[in-house]
C-alpha positions as a LaTeX table, in Angstrom:
\begin{tabular}{lrrr}
\hline
Residue & $x$ (\AA) & $y$ (\AA) & $z$ (\AA) \\
\hline
Met1 & $-12.84$ & 1.85 & $-18.47$ \\
Glu2 & $-16.23$ & 0.18 & $-18.36$ \\
Glu3 & $-15.36$ & $-2.03$ & $-15.42$ \\
Ser4 & $-14.56$ & $-0.92$ & $-11.90$ \\
Asn5 & $-12.41$ & $-2.82$ & $-9.41$ \\
Lys6 & $-12.06$ & $-6.49$ & $-10.29$ \\
Ile7 & $-11.04$ & $-9.69$ & $-8.52$ \\
Val8 & $-8.99$ & $-12.29$ & $-10.38$ \\
Phe9 & $-8.18$ & $-15.77$ & $-9.01$ \\
Ile10 & $-4.58$ & $-16.88$ & $-9.46$ \\
Pro11 & $-3.81$ & $-20.58$ & $-8.77$ \\
Pro12 & $-0.48$ & $-21.14$ & $-6.99$ \\
Thr13 & 1.22 & $-22.76$ & $-9.99$ \\
Thr14 & 0.75 & $-19.65$ & $-12.17$ \\
Lys15 & 2.36 & $-17.16$ & $-9.79$ \\
Arg16 & 5.69 & $-15.84$ & $-10.97$ \\
Asn17 & 8.54 & $-16.60$ & $-8.55$ \\
Tyr18 & 6.40 & $-19.23$ & $-6.79$ \\
Cys19 & 7.93 & $-22.49$ & $-7.97$ \\
His20 & 5.32 & $-24.95$ & $-6.73$ \\
Asn21 & 5.63 & $-28.57$ & $-7.72$ \\
Pro22 & 2.81 & $-29.60$ & $-10.08$ \\
Lys23 & 1.88 & $-32.22$ & $-7.50$ \\
Ser24 & 1.94 & $-29.75$ & $-4.63$ \\
Glu25 & $-0.72$ & $-30.22$ & $-1.99$ \\
His26 & $-1.68$ & $-26.56$ & $-2.47$ \\
Gln27 & $-2.54$ & $-27.00$ & $-6.14$ \\
Pro28 & $-6.28$ & $-27.12$ & $-6.97$ \\
Asp29 & $-7.20$ & $-30.40$ & $-8.66$ \\
Ser30 & $-9.64$ & $-28.69$ & $-11.01$ \\
His31 & $-11.67$ & $-25.56$ & $-11.42$ \\
Asp32 & $-14.45$ & $-27.26$ & $-9.47$ \\
Thr33 & $-12.37$ & $-26.85$ & $-6.32$ \\
Leu34 & $-12.09$ & $-23.08$ & $-6.70$ \\
Pro35 & $-14.29$ & $-20.69$ & $-4.72$ \\
Asp36 & $-17.64$ & $-19.79$ & $-6.16$ \\
Lys37 & $-17.73$ & $-16.38$ & $-7.83$ \\
Gln38 & $-20.56$ & $-15.12$ & $-5.62$ \\
Ala39 & $-18.81$ & $-16.44$ & $-2.50$ \\
Leu40 & $-15.71$ & $-14.41$ & $-3.38$ \\
Ile41 & $-17.73$ & $-11.27$ & $-3.92$ \\
Ala42 & $-19.74$ & $-11.78$ & $-0.71$ \\
Phe43 & $-16.56$ & $-12.27$ & 1.35 \\
Trp44 & $-14.45$ & $-9.43$ & $-0.04$ \\
Ala45 & $-17.09$ & $-6.82$ & $-0.86$ \\
Pro46 & $-17.24$ & $-5.54$ & 2.76 \\
Thr47 & $-13.54$ & $-4.68$ & 2.55 \\
Trp48 & $-14.32$ & $-2.27$ & $-0.30$ \\
Gly49 & $-17.84$ & $-1.27$ & 0.62 \\
Asn50 & $-17.96$ & $-0.76$ & 4.40 \\
Ala51 & $-16.43$ & 2.51 & 5.55 \\
Val52 & $-15.16$ & 2.16 & 9.13 \\
Lys53 & $-14.46$ & 5.22 & 11.30 \\
His54 & $-11.65$ & 5.35 & 13.82 \\
Asn55 & $-12.12$ & 6.51 & 17.42 \\
Leu56 & $-11.80$ & 10.29 & 17.32 \\
Lys57 & $-12.02$ & 10.51 & 21.13 \\
Ala58 & $-8.93$ & 8.43 & 21.86 \\
Cys59 & $-6.77$ & 10.29 & 24.38 \\
Trp60 & $-3.51$ & 9.42 & 22.63 \\
Ile61 & $-4.71$ & 11.24 & 19.50 \\
Arg62 & $-5.05$ & 14.45 & 21.49 \\
Arg63 & $-1.54$ & 13.97 & 22.87 \\
Glu64 & $-0.22$ & 13.54 & 19.33 \\
Gln65 & $-1.94$ & 16.73 & 18.20 \\
Thr66 & $-0.46$ & 18.64 & 21.12 \\
Gly67 & 3.02 & 17.31 & 20.34 \\
Val68 & 3.01 & 18.77 & 16.82 \\
Ser69 & 1.21 & 22.01 & 17.64 \\
Asn70 & 4.37 & 24.08 & 17.12 \\
Val71 & 5.32 & 22.46 & 13.81 \\
Thr72 & 5.08 & 24.66 & 10.72 \\
Ala73 & 2.48 & 23.46 & 8.26 \\
Met74 & 3.67 & 21.85 & 5.04 \\
Lys75 & 4.12 & 24.15 & 2.03 \\
Leu76 & 3.69 & 22.22 & $-1.17$ \\
Ser77 & 5.96 & 22.87 & $-4.13$ \\
Pro78 & 4.93 & 21.92 & $-7.69$ \\
Ile79 & 5.70 & 18.47 & $-9.07$ \\
Thr80 & 8.44 & 18.85 & $-11.67$ \\
Thr81 & 9.36 & 16.92 & $-14.79$ \\
Glu82 & 12.72 & 16.08 & $-13.21$ \\
Gln83 & 11.00 & 14.53 & $-10.19$ \\
Val84 & 8.66 & 12.49 & $-12.38$ \\
Ser85 & 11.53 & 11.17 & $-14.51$ \\
Arg86 & 13.62 & 10.32 & $-11.46$ \\
Leu87 & 10.83 & 8.38 & $-9.74$ \\
Ile88 & 9.82 & 6.58 & $-12.93$ \\
Ala89 & 13.42 & 5.40 & $-13.31$ \\
Lys90 & 13.10 & 3.58 & $-9.95$ \\
Thr91 & 10.06 & 1.53 & $-10.99$ \\
Leu92 & 10.26 & $-2.07$ & $-12.16$ \\
Asn93 & 9.86 & $-2.42$ & $-15.91$ \\
Trp94 & 7.38 & $-5.28$ & $-16.10$ \\
Lys95 & 5.58 & $-5.17$ & $-12.77$ \\
Ala96 & 1.92 & $-6.13$ & $-13.19$ \\
Pro97 & $-0.10$ & $-3.05$ & $-14.24$ \\
Gly98 & $-3.59$ & $-2.05$ & $-13.19$ \\
Pro99 & $-6.65$ & $-1.50$ & $-15.38$ \\
Asp100 & $-4.67$ & 0.86 & $-17.62$ \\
Gly101 & $-2.53$ & $-2.08$ & $-18.79$ \\
Ile102 & 0.56 & 0.16 & $-19.07$ \\
Asn103 & 3.87 & $-1.22$ & $-17.81$ \\
Ser104 & 6.51 & 1.11 & $-16.41$ \\
Phe105 & 8.86 & 0.11 & $-19.24$ \\
Trp106 & 6.89 & 2.12 & $-21.78$ \\
Ile107 & 6.55 & 5.21 & $-19.60$ \\
Lys108 & 10.29 & 5.14 & $-18.99$ \\
Arg109 & 11.07 & 4.92 & $-22.70$ \\
Phe110 & 8.63 & 7.62 & $-23.79$ \\
Ala111 & 10.43 & 10.39 & $-21.90$ \\
Ala112 & 8.58 & 13.04 & $-23.90$ \\
Thr113 & 5.47 & 12.22 & $-21.84$ \\
His114 & 7.09 & 13.04 & $-18.50$ \\
Ser115 & 6.45 & 16.78 & $-18.72$ \\
Tyr116 & 2.79 & 16.11 & $-19.53$ \\
Leu117 & 2.53 & 13.76 & $-16.55$ \\
Ala118 & 4.00 & 16.41 & $-14.26$ \\
His119 & 1.47 & 18.93 & $-15.61$ \\
His120 & $-1.48$ & 16.61 & $-14.99$ \\
Phe121 & $-0.18$ & 15.59 & $-11.56$ \\
Asn122 & $-0.18$ & 19.24 & $-10.50$ \\
Gln123 & $-3.74$ & 19.50 & $-11.76$ \\
Phe124 & $-4.69$ & 16.47 & $-9.67$ \\
Val125 & $-3.35$ & 18.24 & $-6.59$ \\
Glu126 & $-5.16$ & 21.48 & $-7.32$ \\
Asp127 & $-8.54$ & 19.91 & $-8.09$ \\
Thr128 & $-9.55$ & 16.28 & $-7.50$ \\
Ala129 & $-12.12$ & 16.59 & $-10.30$ \\
Asn130 & $-9.17$ & 16.34 & $-12.69$ \\
Ile131 & $-8.42$ & 12.75 & $-11.57$ \\
Pro132 & $-10.03$ & 10.30 & $-14.04$ \\
Asp133 & $-12.14$ & 7.59 & $-12.41$ \\
Phe134 & $-10.25$ & 4.73 & $-14.10$ \\
Leu135 & $-6.96$ & 5.97 & $-12.67$ \\
Val136 & $-7.92$ & 5.08 & $-9.08$ \\
Gln137 & $-9.31$ & 1.65 & $-9.86$ \\
Gly138 & $-7.44$ & $-1.61$ & $-9.49$ \\
Ile139 & $-7.39$ & $-5.33$ & $-10.21$ \\
Thr140 & $-7.23$ & $-7.56$ & $-7.13$ \\
Tyr141 & $-5.52$ & $-10.93$ & $-7.49$ \\
Leu142 & $-6.29$ & $-13.60$ & $-4.89$ \\
Leu143 & $-3.25$ & $-15.73$ & $-4.11$ \\
Leu144 & $-3.84$ & $-19.09$ & $-2.44$ \\
Lys145 & $-2.11$ & $-19.42$ & 0.94 \\
Ser146 & $-3.61$ & $-22.65$ & 2.27 \\
Gln147 & $-4.75$ & $-26.13$ & 1.25 \\
Asp148 & $-8.40$ & $-25.15$ & 1.40 \\
Cys149 & $-9.06$ & $-23.88$ & $-2.12$ \\
Gln150 & $-12.79$ & $-23.35$ & $-1.63$ \\
Asp151 & $-12.64$ & $-20.99$ & 1.35 \\
Pro152 & $-12.35$ & $-17.31$ & 0.22 \\
Phe153 & $-10.64$ & $-16.51$ & 3.53 \\
Lys154 & $-7.67$ & $-18.68$ & 2.53 \\
Tyr155 & $-6.59$ & $-16.28$ & $-0.20$ \\
Arg156 & $-4.25$ & $-13.30$ & 0.09 \\
Pro157 & $-5.41$ & $-10.30$ & $-1.96$ \\
Ile158 & $-2.93$ & $-8.18$ & $-3.91$ \\
Thr159 & $-4.32$ & $-5.18$ & $-5.79$ \\
Cys160 & $-2.53$ & $-3.82$ & $-8.85$ \\
Leu161 & $-3.12$ & $-0.10$ & $-9.37$ \\
Cys162 & $-2.62$ & 1.91 & $-12.51$ \\
Thr163 & 1.06 & 2.63 & $-13.13$ \\
Ile164 & 0.45 & 6.33 & $-13.70$ \\
Tyr165 & $-1.41$ & 6.66 & $-10.40$ \\
Lys166 & 1.45 & 4.93 & $-8.57$ \\
Ile167 & 3.89 & 7.43 & $-10.08$ \\
Tyr168 & 1.65 & 10.27 & $-8.95$ \\
Thr169 & 1.46 & 8.97 & $-5.37$ \\
Ala170 & 5.23 & 8.43 & $-5.42$ \\
Cys171 & 5.65 & 12.15 & $-6.18$ \\
Thr172 & 3.38 & 13.22 & $-3.33$ \\
Thr173 & 4.90 & 10.65 & $-0.98$ \\
Glu174 & 8.38 & 12.03 & $-1.62$ \\
Lys175 & 7.21 & 15.54 & $-0.73$ \\
Ile176 & 5.46 & 14.31 & 2.42 \\
Tyr177 & 8.54 & 12.36 & 3.50 \\
Lys178 & 10.83 & 15.37 & 3.01 \\
Tyr179 & 8.52 & 17.51 & 5.14 \\
Leu180 & 8.28 & 14.89 & 7.92 \\
Asp181 & 12.03 & 14.28 & 7.89 \\
Thr182 & 12.86 & 18.00 & 7.99 \\
Asn183 & 10.58 & 18.52 & 10.98 \\
Glu184 & 11.73 & 15.31 & 12.71 \\
Leu185 & 8.22 & 13.88 & 12.79 \\
Leu186 & 9.20 & 10.32 & 11.88 \\
Ala187 & 9.41 & 8.01 & 14.88 \\
Glu188 & 12.83 & 6.37 & 15.15 \\
Glu189 & 11.18 & 3.07 & 16.04 \\
His190 & 9.43 & 2.92 & 12.66 \\
Lys191 & 12.51 & 1.87 & 10.78 \\
Gly192 & 10.48 & 0.42 & 7.95 \\
Cys193 & 9.34 & 3.93 & 7.06 \\
Ile194 & 12.76 & 5.58 & 7.18 \\
Lys195 & 14.88 & 5.74 & 4.03 \\
Asn196 & 18.33 & 4.14 & 4.07 \\
Ser197 & 17.47 & 2.41 & 7.34 \\
Gln198 & 18.80 & $-1.09$ & 7.93 \\
Gly199 & 16.17 & $-1.92$ & 10.51 \\
Cys200 & 16.12 & $-5.65$ & 9.81 \\
Lys201 & 19.90 & $-5.98$ & 10.26 \\
Glu202 & 19.76 & $-3.88$ & 13.41 \\
Gln203 & 17.09 & $-6.09$ & 14.95 \\
Leu204 & 19.03 & $-9.24$ & 14.02 \\
Ile205 & 22.15 & $-7.85$ & 15.71 \\
Ile206 & 20.14 & $-7.01$ & 18.85 \\
Asp207 & 18.65 & $-10.50$ & 18.88 \\
Ser208 & 22.06 & $-12.16$ & 18.49 \\
Val209 & 23.54 & $-10.08$ & 21.34 \\
Val210 & 20.60 & $-10.89$ & 23.63 \\
Leu211 & 20.84 & $-14.61$ & 22.85 \\
Glu212 & 24.60 & $-14.60$ & 23.39 \\
Lys213 & 24.31 & $-12.86$ & 26.76 \\
Ala214 & 21.51 & $-15.16$ & 27.85 \\
His215 & 23.65 & $-18.18$ & 26.96 \\
Glu216 & 26.75 & $-16.82$ & 28.72 \\
Asn217 & 24.84 & $-16.02$ & 31.90 \\
Asn218 & 22.63 & $-19.11$ & 31.78 \\
Arg219 & 19.46 & $-17.01$ & 31.72 \\
Asn220 & 16.00 & $-18.00$ & 30.53 \\
Leu221 & 14.41 & $-16.07$ & 27.68 \\
Tyr222 & 10.69 & $-15.53$ & 27.25 \\
Ile223 & 9.38 & $-14.37$ & 23.88 \\
Val224 & 5.90 & $-13.23$ & 22.93 \\
His225 & 4.88 & $-12.96$ & 19.26 \\
Ser226 & 1.95 & $-10.73$ & 18.33 \\
Asp227 & 0.17 & $-11.02$ & 15.03 \\
Tyr228 & $-2.77$ & $-9.05$ & 13.64 \\
Arg229 & $-5.46$ & $-10.79$ & 11.67 \\
Lys230 & $-6.00$ & $-8.90$ & 8.40 \\
Ala231 & $-3.93$ & $-6.05$ & 9.81 \\
Phe232 & $-3.87$ & $-3.85$ & 6.70 \\
Asp233 & $-7.61$ & $-4.23$ & 6.17 \\
Ser234 & $-8.14$ & $-3.08$ & 9.75 \\
Val235 & $-6.73$ & 0.43 & 9.22 \\
Pro236 & $-9.70$ & 2.75 & 8.49 \\
Asn237 & $-9.30$ & 5.23 & 5.67 \\
Ser238 & $-10.59$ & 7.88 & 8.06 \\
Trp239 & $-7.49$ & 7.40 & 10.23 \\
Leu240 & $-5.14$ & 7.63 & 7.26 \\
Ile241 & $-6.63$ & 11.02 & 6.43 \\
His242 & $-6.71$ & 12.15 & 10.07 \\
Val243 & $-3.04$ & 11.37 & 10.67 \\
Leu244 & $-2.11$ & 13.48 & 7.64 \\
Gln245 & $-4.19$ & 16.34 & 9.04 \\
Ile246 & $-2.59$ & 15.99 & 12.48 \\
His247 & 0.88 & 16.37 & 10.99 \\
Lys248 & $-0.23$ & 19.39 & 8.94 \\
Ile249 & 0.26 & 17.89 & 5.49 \\
Asp250 & $-0.82$ & 20.29 & 2.73 \\
Pro251 & $-4.65$ & 20.08 & 2.45 \\
Arg252 & $-4.42$ & 19.78 & $-1.34$ \\
Ile253 & $-2.49$ & 16.53 & $-1.04$ \\
Ile254 & $-4.97$ & 15.25 & 1.53 \\
Asn255 & $-7.91$ & 16.08 & $-0.72$ \\
Ser256 & $-6.30$ & 14.39 & $-3.72$ \\
Leu257 & $-5.89$ & 11.21 & $-1.66$ \\
Gln258 & $-9.24$ & 11.40 & 0.09 \\
Gln259 & $-11.39$ & 11.68 & $-3.03$ \\
Pro260 & $-10.22$ & 8.37 & $-4.55$ \\
Met261 & $-10.93$ & 6.71 & $-1.20$ \\
Lys262 & $-14.53$ & 7.86 & $-1.43$ \\
Asn263 & $-14.82$ & 6.71 & $-5.03$ \\
Gly264 & $-13.14$ & 3.41 & $-4.16$ \\
Gln265 & $-15.91$ & 2.25 & $-1.82$ \\
Leu266 & $-17.35$ & 0.01 & $-4.53$ \\
Pro267 & $-18.27$ & $-3.67$ & $-4.44$ \\
Pro268 & $-15.64$ & $-5.57$ & $-6.41$ \\
Lys269 & $-16.38$ & $-7.44$ & $-9.61$ \\
Ser270 & $-14.96$ & $-10.87$ & $-10.28$ \\
Lys271 & $-13.40$ & $-11.97$ & $-13.50$ \\
\hline
\end{tabular}
């Protein structure tokens, strides 16, 4: 791949599953209303280019380290062909690919490649030098979320990674999850991270019970909603690596994830 990470503008009317009326107030009148290319790069480049460090001296981090001090470190088993085939089968056939341009449909159908993928995935774990540069690059689509088409801040970025890299991270994620689940390291409150959890239904049931009791007893309810501005962009890569180290994830997995993060600190290109 000659190009690194790219940014692509997607007007609202071209987004699949977004059935905007052609006369919608969110539709740009013409390409003149779209953000300037340099303005997009200037706004989003810091997200890729500025490495932010988390606070290593936070007292709660030391408490977390103490709490897992007796946990046995993760022992990594090889990625198998069976695991690769099983995880590929769960992917969506025509989900937008990354720079590789390969949809999951083709990888599913060419089952003879699964053993080769498993072989290369194990090589990625053993030595990060085996991970091709193009595999950890992505295409970022900017989806309009407001009436102001010219303001780069009014767009929601979605980055499409290479399908093969997503399969690789799915394999390592499954092994990490099994280790955390076996050692009971997953917080019960984080229902969004727990498999087969019906966290949304549980919260709705709790809300309905609270509302019913408040109505029966003629009580007042006070609700506070907290929202984080650019929450996902605010999580430093250094913390993602540190939390894996705290929970004693196999260092080879950590290294295979850390190296692409270093290579990914590149200013994006627009298209």
